[in-house]
């Protein structure tokens, strides 16, 4: 990427303090960049640290969470150095998030309109209540909801409409960066396609820097320019969507792709990955994927592979892949 990215995350590490007083590494050395009008997909199994990284960007980690090291540059300003008061000005006005589970993200006893109006007034976008309501109606129509539905409550919306309402709320303060955490979870296939199409359209129309967090490779293939693959709290592969989907080098990425249905070959057998991701209190000393890897070598159990650029814009953390591409 040319120049400084809109969102530039460098060597971000996040840990959780356990009840026993032990620091558990949930994410370690994560780096990525996203420019205006571009999109990044962060993929991996549940528990790999995807959502932890996103909450760290917004400084919304739970009480036990700790940002251990790293930098998060938003328009060249390291927001990890900001005070909480300064972060309150950044959240939603510069970087916002569509949280996983729309019903949990909305207040069930307040209308959709009132919740968006509150966001507009709190962040100083619209001080006047009537103008805030008009802006809310425009936002709802932007995401495909009739303005007449604004006074209704979350339970009166379908699952897809609630997700659209949450997207409208995230866009209320005209952010530069939009994070979508599992935006299609619990939605049927047709609604998933509509939400993805909506996100893609909004990204282009509003020139958003879009980050999508998901375990669904189909979501990433649909709208993402670049892909970051995480496993066990670390990045194992990073590159363009073309490089990841057509020239994946890490064994974990290859297995993930084979576990995803191929529409061009619907009769092909799906591949499962034996075992489970490592627990935070029992991380392998070498490569974190080694216990489940079908091509592991002796050194994989003791030596942690570094994330190395094997070709322009394509990064791999795998001893075998690095050796074979030299």
mmCIF file of C-alpha atoms in Angstrom:
data_model
loop_
_atom_site.group_PDB
_atom_site.id
_atom_site.type_symbol
_atom_site.label_atom_id
_atom_site.label_comp_id
_atom_site.label_asym_id
_atom_site.label_seq_id
_atom_site.Cartn_x
_atom_site.Cartn_y
_atom_site.Cartn_z
ATOM 1 C CA UNK A 1 0.000 0.000 0.000
ATOM 2 C CA UNK A 2 1.214 3.484 -0.791
ATOM 3 C CA UNK A 3 1.697 5.941 2.035
ATOM 4 C CA UNK A 4 0.216 5.726 5.494
ATOM 5 C CA UNK A 5 -2.949 3.662 5.697
ATOM 6 C CA UNK A 6 -6.113 5.076 7.276
ATOM 7 C CA UNK A 7 -5.945 2.275 9.855
ATOM 8 C CA UNK A 8 -2.455 0.960 10.549
ATOM 9 C CA UNK A 9 -2.105 -1.684 13.267
ATOM 10 C CA UNK A 10 1.450 -2.610 14.242
ATOM 11 C CA UNK A 11 2.533 -5.519 16.462
ATOM 12 C CA UNK A 12 -0.584 -5.383 18.615
ATOM 13 C CA UNK A 13 -0.569 -7.803 21.566
ATOM 14 C CA UNK A 14 -3.478 -8.322 23.961
ATOM 15 C CA UNK A 15 -3.661 -10.471 27.098
ATOM 16 C CA UNK A 16 -6.270 -11.380 29.672
ATOM 17 C CA UNK A 17 -5.616 -11.536 33.399
ATOM 18 C CA UNK A 18 -6.923 -14.860 34.723
ATOM 19 C CA UNK A 19 -8.510 -15.386 38.145
ATOM 20 C CA UNK A 20 -5.213 -16.956 39.182
ATOM 21 C CA UNK A 21 -3.348 -13.778 38.301
ATOM 22 C CA UNK A 22 -1.743 -15.230 35.139
ATOM 23 C CA UNK A 23 -1.557 -13.205 31.927
ATOM 24 C CA UNK A 24 -2.975 -15.214 29.018
ATOM 25 C CA UNK A 25 -1.873 -14.173 25.524
ATOM 26 C CA UNK A 26 -5.038 -13.798 23.418
ATOM 27 C CA UNK A 27 -3.412 -11.967 20.494
ATOM 28 C CA UNK A 28 0.272 -11.494 19.799
ATOM 29 C CA UNK A 29 2.108 -9.326 17.269
ATOM 30 C CA UNK A 30 -0.875 -8.592 15.019
ATOM 31 C CA UNK A 31 -0.237 -6.159 12.160
ATOM 32 C CA UNK A 32 -2.387 -5.035 9.234
ATOM 33 C CA UNK A 33 -3.321 -1.927 7.257
ATOM 34 C CA UNK A 34 -6.528 -0.724 5.621
ATOM 35 C CA UNK A 35 -6.891 2.282 3.315
ATOM 36 C CA UNK A 36 -10.002 4.329 2.570
ATOM 37 C CA UNK A 37 -12.239 2.459 0.153
ATOM 38 C CA UNK A 38 -10.508 -0.874 0.850
ATOM 39 C CA UNK A 39 -11.615 -3.891 2.846
ATOM 40 C CA UNK A 40 -9.843 -6.457 4.998
ATOM 41 C CA UNK A 41 -11.220 -9.804 6.106
ATOM 42 C CA UNK A 42 -9.912 -11.348 9.329
ATOM 43 C CA UNK A 43 -10.670 -15.074 9.421
ATOM 44 C CA UNK A 44 -10.072 -18.017 11.705
ATOM 45 C CA UNK A 45 -11.831 -20.451 14.008
ATOM 46 C CA UNK A 46 -13.679 -19.330 17.118
ATOM 47 C CA UNK A 47 -11.267 -18.393 19.877
ATOM 48 C CA UNK A 48 -8.393 -17.401 17.594
ATOM 49 C CA UNK A 49 -8.389 -13.789 18.830
ATOM 50 C CA UNK A 50 -10.239 -12.000 16.006
ATOM 51 C CA UNK A 51 -12.810 -10.180 18.144
ATOM 52 C CA UNK A 52 -10.223 -9.485 20.859
ATOM 53 C CA UNK A 53 -8.161 -7.508 18.354
ATOM 54 C CA UNK A 54 -11.206 -5.521 17.237
ATOM 55 C CA UNK A 55 -12.236 -4.635 20.788
ATOM 56 C CA UNK A 56 -8.641 -3.580 21.448
ATOM 57 C CA UNK A 57 -8.782 -1.164 18.505
ATOM 58 C CA UNK A 58 -11.766 0.548 20.092
ATOM 59 C CA UNK A 59 -10.337 0.245 23.606
ATOM 60 C CA UNK A 60 -13.454 -1.673 24.660
ATOM 61 C CA UNK A 61 -11.795 -4.757 26.125
ATOM 62 C CA UNK A 62 -13.447 -6.368 29.167
ATOM 63 C CA UNK A 63 -12.031 -5.561 32.589
ATOM 64 C CA UNK A 64 -9.566 -8.462 32.475
ATOM 65 C CA UNK A 65 -8.200 -7.392 29.071
ATOM 66 C CA UNK A 66 -4.839 -5.665 28.726
ATOM 67 C CA UNK A 67 -3.198 -4.127 25.665
ATOM 68 C CA UNK A 68 0.356 -5.294 26.263
ATOM 69 C CA UNK A 69 2.136 -3.636 23.349
ATOM 70 C CA UNK A 70 1.782 -2.277 19.856
ATOM 71 C CA UNK A 71 0.426 0.765 18.047
ATOM 72 C CA UNK A 72 -2.886 1.542 16.376
ATOM 73 C CA UNK A 73 -2.572 4.486 14.000
ATOM 74 C CA UNK A 74 -5.745 6.163 12.805
ATOM 75 C CA UNK A 75 -4.820 8.817 10.253
ATOM 76 C CA UNK A 76 -1.242 8.690 11.591
ATOM 77 C CA UNK A 77 -2.329 9.262 15.227
ATOM 78 C CA UNK A 78 -1.648 6.454 17.702
ATOM 79 C CA UNK A 79 -5.018 6.124 19.434
ATOM 80 C CA UNK A 80 -3.579 3.729 22.021
ATOM 81 C CA UNK A 81 -1.952 6.814 23.520
ATOM 82 C CA UNK A 82 -5.262 8.659 23.808
ATOM 83 C CA UNK A 83 -7.001 9.277 27.109
ATOM 84 C CA UNK A 84 -10.435 7.734 27.638
ATOM 85 C CA UNK A 85 -12.023 11.132 27.028
ATOM 86 C CA UNK A 86 -10.203 11.424 23.708
ATOM 87 C CA UNK A 87 -11.239 7.873 22.771
ATOM 88 C CA UNK A 88 -14.874 8.769 23.395
ATOM 89 C CA UNK A 89 -14.516 11.347 20.615
ATOM 90 C CA UNK A 90 -12.907 8.762 18.311
ATOM 91 C CA UNK A 91 -15.438 5.968 18.789
ATOM 92 C CA UNK A 92 -18.284 6.138 16.284
ATOM 93 C CA UNK A 93 -17.141 9.473 14.828
ATOM 94 C CA UNK A 94 -13.930 8.064 13.306
ATOM 95 C CA UNK A 95 -14.053 4.311 13.867
ATOM 96 C CA UNK A 96 -17.227 2.379 14.591
ATOM 97 C CA UNK A 97 -18.302 -1.225 14.954
ATOM 98 C CA UNK A 98 -21.199 -3.452 13.995
ATOM 99 C CA UNK A 99 -21.307 -5.829 16.938
ATOM 100 C CA UNK A 100 -21.982 -9.533 16.659
ATOM 101 C CA UNK A 101 -25.600 -10.318 17.500
ATOM 102 C CA UNK A 102 -27.783 -7.350 16.538
ATOM 103 C CA UNK A 103 -30.455 -8.110 19.141
ATOM 104 C CA UNK A 104 -27.864 -7.896 21.918
ATOM 105 C CA UNK A 105 -26.473 -4.639 20.526
ATOM 106 C CA UNK A 106 -29.852 -2.886 20.603
ATOM 107 C CA UNK A 107 -31.796 -1.711 23.655
ATOM 108 C CA UNK A 108 -35.027 -3.767 23.569
ATOM 109 C CA UNK A 109 -37.130 -1.144 25.409
ATOM 110 C CA UNK A 110 -36.262 1.816 23.186
ATOM 111 C CA UNK A 111 -37.261 2.446 19.595
ATOM 112 C CA UNK A 112 -34.699 2.140 16.833
ATOM 113 C CA UNK A 113 -35.131 5.824 16.035
ATOM 114 C CA UNK A 114 -34.464 6.960 19.612
ATOM 115 C CA UNK A 115 -31.269 4.918 19.819
ATOM 116 C CA UNK A 116 -29.824 6.405 16.641
ATOM 117 C CA UNK A 117 -30.954 9.912 17.617
ATOM 118 C CA UNK A 118 -29.132 9.511 20.928
ATOM 119 C CA UNK A 119 -25.898 8.588 19.151
ATOM 120 C CA UNK A 120 -26.199 11.634 16.889
ATOM 121 C CA UNK A 121 -26.783 14.004 19.805
ATOM 122 C CA UNK A 122 -24.149 12.537 22.146
ATOM 123 C CA UNK A 123 -21.457 12.865 19.490
ATOM 124 C CA UNK A 124 -22.562 16.343 18.493
ATOM 125 C CA UNK A 125 -23.536 15.447 14.928
ATOM 126 C CA UNK A 126 -27.042 16.871 15.352
ATOM 127 C CA UNK A 127 -27.982 18.877 18.467
ATOM 128 C CA UNK A 128 -31.517 19.566 17.322
ATOM 129 C CA UNK A 129 -33.861 16.632 17.989
ATOM 130 C CA UNK A 130 -35.971 17.138 14.870
ATOM 131 C CA UNK A 131 -32.931 17.310 12.600
ATOM 132 C CA UNK A 132 -31.528 14.237 14.347
ATOM 133 C CA UNK A 133 -34.758 12.376 13.590
ATOM 134 C CA UNK A 134 -34.550 13.397 9.950
ATOM 135 C CA UNK A 135 -30.938 12.230 9.793
ATOM 136 C CA UNK A 136 -32.023 8.937 11.380
ATOM 137 C CA UNK A 137 -34.699 8.475 8.716
ATOM 138 C CA UNK A 138 -32.057 9.057 6.019
ATOM 139 C CA UNK A 139 -29.748 6.488 7.630
ATOM 140 C CA UNK A 140 -32.508 3.890 7.805
ATOM 141 C CA UNK A 141 -33.339 4.422 4.149
ATOM 142 C CA UNK A 142 -29.631 4.201 3.311
ATOM 143 C CA UNK A 143 -29.593 0.614 4.641
ATOM 144 C CA UNK A 144 -32.908 -0.319 3.072
ATOM 145 C CA UNK A 145 -35.376 0.292 5.945
ATOM 146 C CA UNK A 146 -38.438 2.485 5.454
ATOM 147 C CA UNK A 147 -38.344 5.638 7.574
ATOM 148 C CA UNK A 148 -41.806 4.750 8.855
ATOM 149 C CA UNK A 149 -40.240 1.830 10.748
ATOM 150 C CA UNK A 150 -38.048 4.127 12.856
ATOM 151 C CA UNK A 151 -40.448 4.433 15.836
ATOM 152 C CA UNK A 152 -40.715 0.650 16.114
ATOM 153 C CA UNK A 153 -38.821 -1.494 18.629
ATOM 154 C CA UNK A 154 -36.122 -4.115 17.927
ATOM 155 C CA UNK A 155 -38.502 -7.039 18.504
ATOM 156 C CA UNK A 156 -40.700 -5.713 15.704
ATOM 157 C CA UNK A 157 -37.836 -6.081 13.224
ATOM 158 C CA UNK A 158 -36.731 -9.292 11.520
ATOM 159 C CA UNK A 159 -33.177 -10.517 12.096
ATOM 160 C CA UNK A 160 -31.992 -9.004 8.833
ATOM 161 C CA UNK A 161 -33.653 -5.666 9.576
ATOM 162 C CA UNK A 162 -32.067 -5.526 13.038
ATOM 163 C CA UNK A 163 -28.671 -6.085 11.445
ATOM 164 C CA UNK A 164 -29.374 -3.278 8.984
ATOM 165 C CA UNK A 165 -30.435 -1.019 11.872
ATOM 166 C CA UNK A 166 -27.167 -1.720 13.699
ATOM 167 C CA UNK A 167 -25.243 -0.869 10.518
ATOM 168 C CA UNK A 168 -27.210 2.392 10.241
ATOM 169 C CA UNK A 169 -26.309 3.232 13.840
ATOM 170 C CA UNK A 170 -22.632 2.495 13.179
ATOM 171 C CA UNK A 171 -22.694 4.881 10.212
ATOM 172 C CA UNK A 172 -24.543 7.658 12.057
ATOM 173 C CA UNK A 173 -21.452 9.722 12.867
ATOM 174 C CA UNK A 174 -19.792 9.373 9.433
ATOM 175 C CA UNK A 175 -16.834 7.183 10.499
ATOM 176 C CA UNK A 176 -13.827 6.568 8.278
ATOM 177 C CA UNK A 177 -13.380 2.991 9.516
ATOM 178 C CA UNK A 178 -16.175 0.448 9.947
ATOM 179 C CA UNK A 179 -15.594 -2.859 11.739
ATOM 180 C CA UNK A 180 -18.166 -5.612 11.213
ATOM 181 C CA UNK A 181 -17.853 -8.476 13.704
ATOM 182 C CA UNK A 182 -19.516 -11.606 12.270
ATOM 183 C CA UNK A 183 -22.121 -9.491 10.425
ATOM 184 C CA UNK A 184 -23.998 -12.491 8.974
ATOM 185 C CA UNK A 185 -24.143 -14.733 12.063
ATOM 186 C CA UNK A 186 -27.561 -16.345 12.739
ATOM 187 C CA UNK A 187 -29.017 -15.041 9.456
ATOM 188 C CA UNK A 188 -30.362 -17.298 6.729
ATOM 189 C CA UNK A 189 -28.500 -17.554 3.434
ATOM 190 C CA UNK A 190 -30.666 -15.081 1.512
ATOM 191 C CA UNK A 191 -30.414 -12.436 4.241
ATOM 192 C CA UNK A 192 -26.662 -13.014 4.530
ATOM 193 C CA UNK A 193 -26.301 -12.228 0.823
ATOM 194 C CA UNK A 194 -28.334 -9.041 1.247
ATOM 195 C CA UNK A 195 -26.229 -7.847 4.193
ATOM 196 C CA UNK A 196 -22.990 -8.520 2.319
ATOM 197 C CA UNK A 197 -24.271 -6.682 -0.740
ATOM 198 C CA UNK A 198 -25.286 -3.786 1.524
ATOM 199 C CA UNK A 199 -21.855 -3.604 3.180
ATOM 200 C CA UNK A 200 -20.128 -3.693 -0.195
ATOM 201 C CA UNK A 201 -22.341 -0.909 -1.532
ATOM 202 C CA UNK A 202 -21.883 1.268 1.553
ATOM 203 C CA UNK A 203 -18.121 0.804 1.452
ATOM 204 C CA UNK A 204 -18.010 2.123 -2.109
ATOM 205 C CA UNK A 205 -20.562 4.918 -1.669
ATOM 206 C CA UNK A 206 -19.094 6.202 1.614
ATOM 207 C CA UNK A 207 -15.451 5.374 0.816
ATOM 208 C CA UNK A 208 -15.124 3.368 4.041
ATOM 209 C CA UNK A 209 -12.112 1.481 5.287
ATOM 210 C CA UNK A 210 -13.932 -1.783 6.074
ATOM 211 C CA UNK A 211 -12.774 -4.586 8.383
ATOM 212 C CA UNK A 212 -14.875 -7.754 8.446
ATOM 213 C CA UNK A 213 -14.274 -10.320 11.184
ATOM 214 C CA UNK A 214 -15.644 -13.759 10.361
ATOM 215 C CA UNK A 215 -15.091 -17.506 10.303
ATOM 216 C CA UNK A 216 -16.954 -17.703 6.980
ATOM 217 C CA UNK A 217 -14.586 -17.668 4.012
ATOM 218 C CA UNK A 218 -17.524 -17.065 1.693
ATOM 219 C CA UNK A 219 -18.034 -13.658 3.299
ATOM 220 C CA UNK A 220 -14.401 -12.763 2.704
ATOM 221 C CA UNK A 221 -14.429 -13.972 -0.900
ATOM 222 C CA UNK A 222 -17.485 -11.828 -1.582
ATOM 223 C CA UNK A 223 -16.223 -8.352 -0.696
ATOM 224 C CA UNK A 224 -12.699 -8.283 0.816
ATOM 225 C CA UNK A 225 -9.583 -6.956 -0.940
ATOM 226 C CA UNK A 226 -7.117 -8.398 1.583
ATOM 227 C CA UNK A 227 -7.199 -11.257 4.088
ATOM 228 C CA UNK A 228 -5.561 -11.889 7.457
ATOM 229 C CA UNK A 229 -5.704 -15.486 8.730
ATOM 230 C CA UNK A 230 -5.378 -15.924 12.494
ATOM 231 C CA UNK A 231 -4.817 -19.044 14.567
ATOM 232 C CA UNK A 232 -4.180 -19.327 18.285
ATOM 233 C CA UNK A 233 -3.857 -15.566 18.704
ATOM 234 C CA UNK A 234 -1.247 -15.021 15.981
ATOM 235 C CA UNK A 235 -1.286 -14.198 12.278
ATOM 236 C CA UNK A 236 -0.338 -17.226 10.175
ATOM 237 C CA UNK A 237 -0.937 -15.794 6.695
ATOM 238 C CA UNK A 238 -1.688 -12.394 5.207
ATOM 239 C CA UNK A 239 -2.147 -11.233 1.653
ATOM 240 C CA UNK A 240 -4.535 -10.194 -1.077
ATOM 241 C CA UNK A 241 -7.767 -12.137 -1.456
ATOM 242 C CA UNK A 242 -6.409 -13.548 -4.716
ATOM 243 C CA UNK A 243 -3.227 -14.785 -3.025
ATOM 244 C CA UNK A 244 -5.084 -16.362 -0.121
ATOM 245 C CA UNK A 245 -7.824 -18.062 -2.123
ATOM 246 C CA UNK A 246 -5.712 -19.157 -5.092
ATOM 247 C CA UNK A 247 -2.190 -19.524 -3.691
ATOM 248 C CA UNK A 248 -2.559 -20.226 0.034
ATOM 249 C CA UNK A 249 0.721 -21.439 1.528
ATOM 250 C CA UNK A 250 0.041 -22.047 5.212
ATOM 251 C CA UNK A 251 -1.318 -25.547 6.022
ATOM 252 C CA UNK A 252 -4.024 -24.023 8.226
ATOM 253 C CA UNK A 253 -5.256 -21.719 5.457
ATOM 254 C CA UNK A 254 -5.221 -24.617 2.999
ATOM 255 C CA UNK A 255 -7.311 -26.744 5.363
ATOM 256 C CA UNK A 256 -9.769 -23.906 5.953
ATOM 257 C CA UNK A 257 -10.288 -23.524 2.213
ATOM 258 C CA UNK A 258 -10.832 -27.259 1.742
ATOM 259 C CA UNK A 259 -13.390 -27.248 4.557
ATOM 260 C CA UNK A 260 -15.453 -24.718 2.611
ATOM 261 C CA UNK A 261 -17.912 -26.014 -0.040
ATOM 262 C CA UNK A 262 -16.752 -25.550 -3.634
ATOM 263 C CA UNK A 263 -19.666 -24.385 -5.793
ATOM 264 C CA UNK A 264 -17.729 -25.439 -8.901
ATOM 265 C CA UNK A 265 -17.393 -28.976 -7.540
ATOM 266 C CA UNK A 266 -20.352 -29.623 -5.226
ATOM 267 C CA UNK A 267 -19.629 -33.354 -4.958
ATOM 268 C CA UNK A 268 -16.127 -32.852 -3.571
ATOM 269 C CA UNK A 269 -15.527 -34.127 -0.044
ATOM 270 C CA UNK A 270 -15.107 -31.511 2.663
ATOM 271 C CA UNK A 271 -11.958 -31.704 4.763
ATOM 272 C CA UNK A 272 -12.062 -31.358 8.531
ATOM 273 C CA UNK A 273 -9.179 -30.277 10.746
ATOM 274 C CA UNK A 274 -8.613 -32.802 13.540
ATOM 275 C CA UNK A 275 -8.203 -31.561 17.096
ATOM 276 C CA UNK A 276 -9.065 -28.194 18.595
ATOM 277 C CA UNK A 277 -7.451 -24.746 18.763
ATOM 278 C CA UNK A 278 -5.035 -24.356 21.711
ATOM 279 C CA UNK A 279 -6.191 -23.022 25.051
ATOM 280 C CA UNK A 280 -4.726 -19.686 26.119
ATOM 281 C CA UNK A 281 -3.227 -21.310 29.229
ATOM 282 C CA UNK A 282 -1.649 -24.130 27.225
ATOM 283 C CA UNK A 283 -0.145 -22.627 24.078
ATOM 284 C CA UNK A 284 2.386 -24.791 22.165
ATOM 285 C CA UNK A 285 6.012 -23.602 22.469
ATOM 286 C CA UNK A 286 6.638 -23.682 18.713
ATOM 287 C CA UNK A 287 4.131 -23.228 15.923
ATOM 288 C CA UNK A 288 0.692 -22.999 17.477
ATOM 289 C CA UNK A 289 -0.840 -25.029 14.663
ATOM 290 C CA UNK A 290 1.772 -27.802 14.881
ATOM 291 C CA UNK A 291 -0.319 -30.238 17.018
ATOM 292 C CA UNK A 292 -3.006 -30.273 14.283
ATOM 293 C CA UNK A 293 -0.778 -29.862 11.210
ATOM 294 C CA UNK A 294 -0.586 -32.706 8.664
ATOM 295 C CA UNK A 295 2.844 -31.589 7.353
ATOM 296 C CA UNK A 296 4.552 -30.616 10.617
ATOM 297 C CA UNK A 297 8.258 -31.117 11.033
ATOM 298 C CA UNK A 298 10.313 -31.708 14.170
ATOM 299 C CA UNK A 299 11.304 -28.058 14.475
ATOM 300 C CA UNK A 300 7.644 -26.969 14.362
ATOM 301 C CA UNK A 301 7.156 -28.283 17.904
ATOM 302 C CA UNK A 302 9.947 -26.162 19.360
ATOM 303 C CA UNK A 303 10.600 -23.157 17.079
ATOM 304 C CA UNK A 304 8.028 -20.450 16.540
ATOM 305 C CA UNK A 305 7.928 -19.417 12.850
ATOM 306 C CA UNK A 306 8.161 -15.710 12.125
ATOM 307 C CA UNK A 307 5.755 -13.983 9.751
ATOM 308 C CA UNK A 308 7.878 -13.497 6.616
ATOM 309 C CA UNK A 309 7.041 -11.933 3.248
ATOM 310 C CA UNK A 310 7.529 -14.716 0.686
ATOM 311 C CA UNK A 311 6.410 -12.546 -2.243
ATOM 312 C CA UNK A 312 5.193 -8.991 -2.597
ATOM 313 C CA UNK A 313 2.292 -8.497 -0.177
ATOM 314 C CA UNK A 314 2.053 -12.185 0.785
ATOM 315 C CA UNK A 315 3.183 -13.086 4.318
ATOM 316 C CA UNK A 316 3.510 -16.572 5.832
ATOM 317 C CA UNK A 317 4.389 -17.897 9.304
ATOM 318 C CA UNK A 318 5.344 -21.495 8.467
ATOM 319 C CA UNK A 319 8.784 -23.170 8.469
ATOM 320 C CA UNK A 320 7.890 -25.545 5.626
ATOM 321 C CA UNK A 321 6.198 -23.000 3.387
ATOM 322 C CA UNK A 322 9.046 -20.510 3.823
ATOM 323 C CA UNK A 323 11.634 -23.128 2.884
ATOM 324 C CA UNK A 324 9.718 -24.340 -0.156
ATOM 325 C CA UNK A 325 9.216 -20.824 -1.549
ATOM 326 C CA UNK A 326 12.857 -19.789 -1.256
#
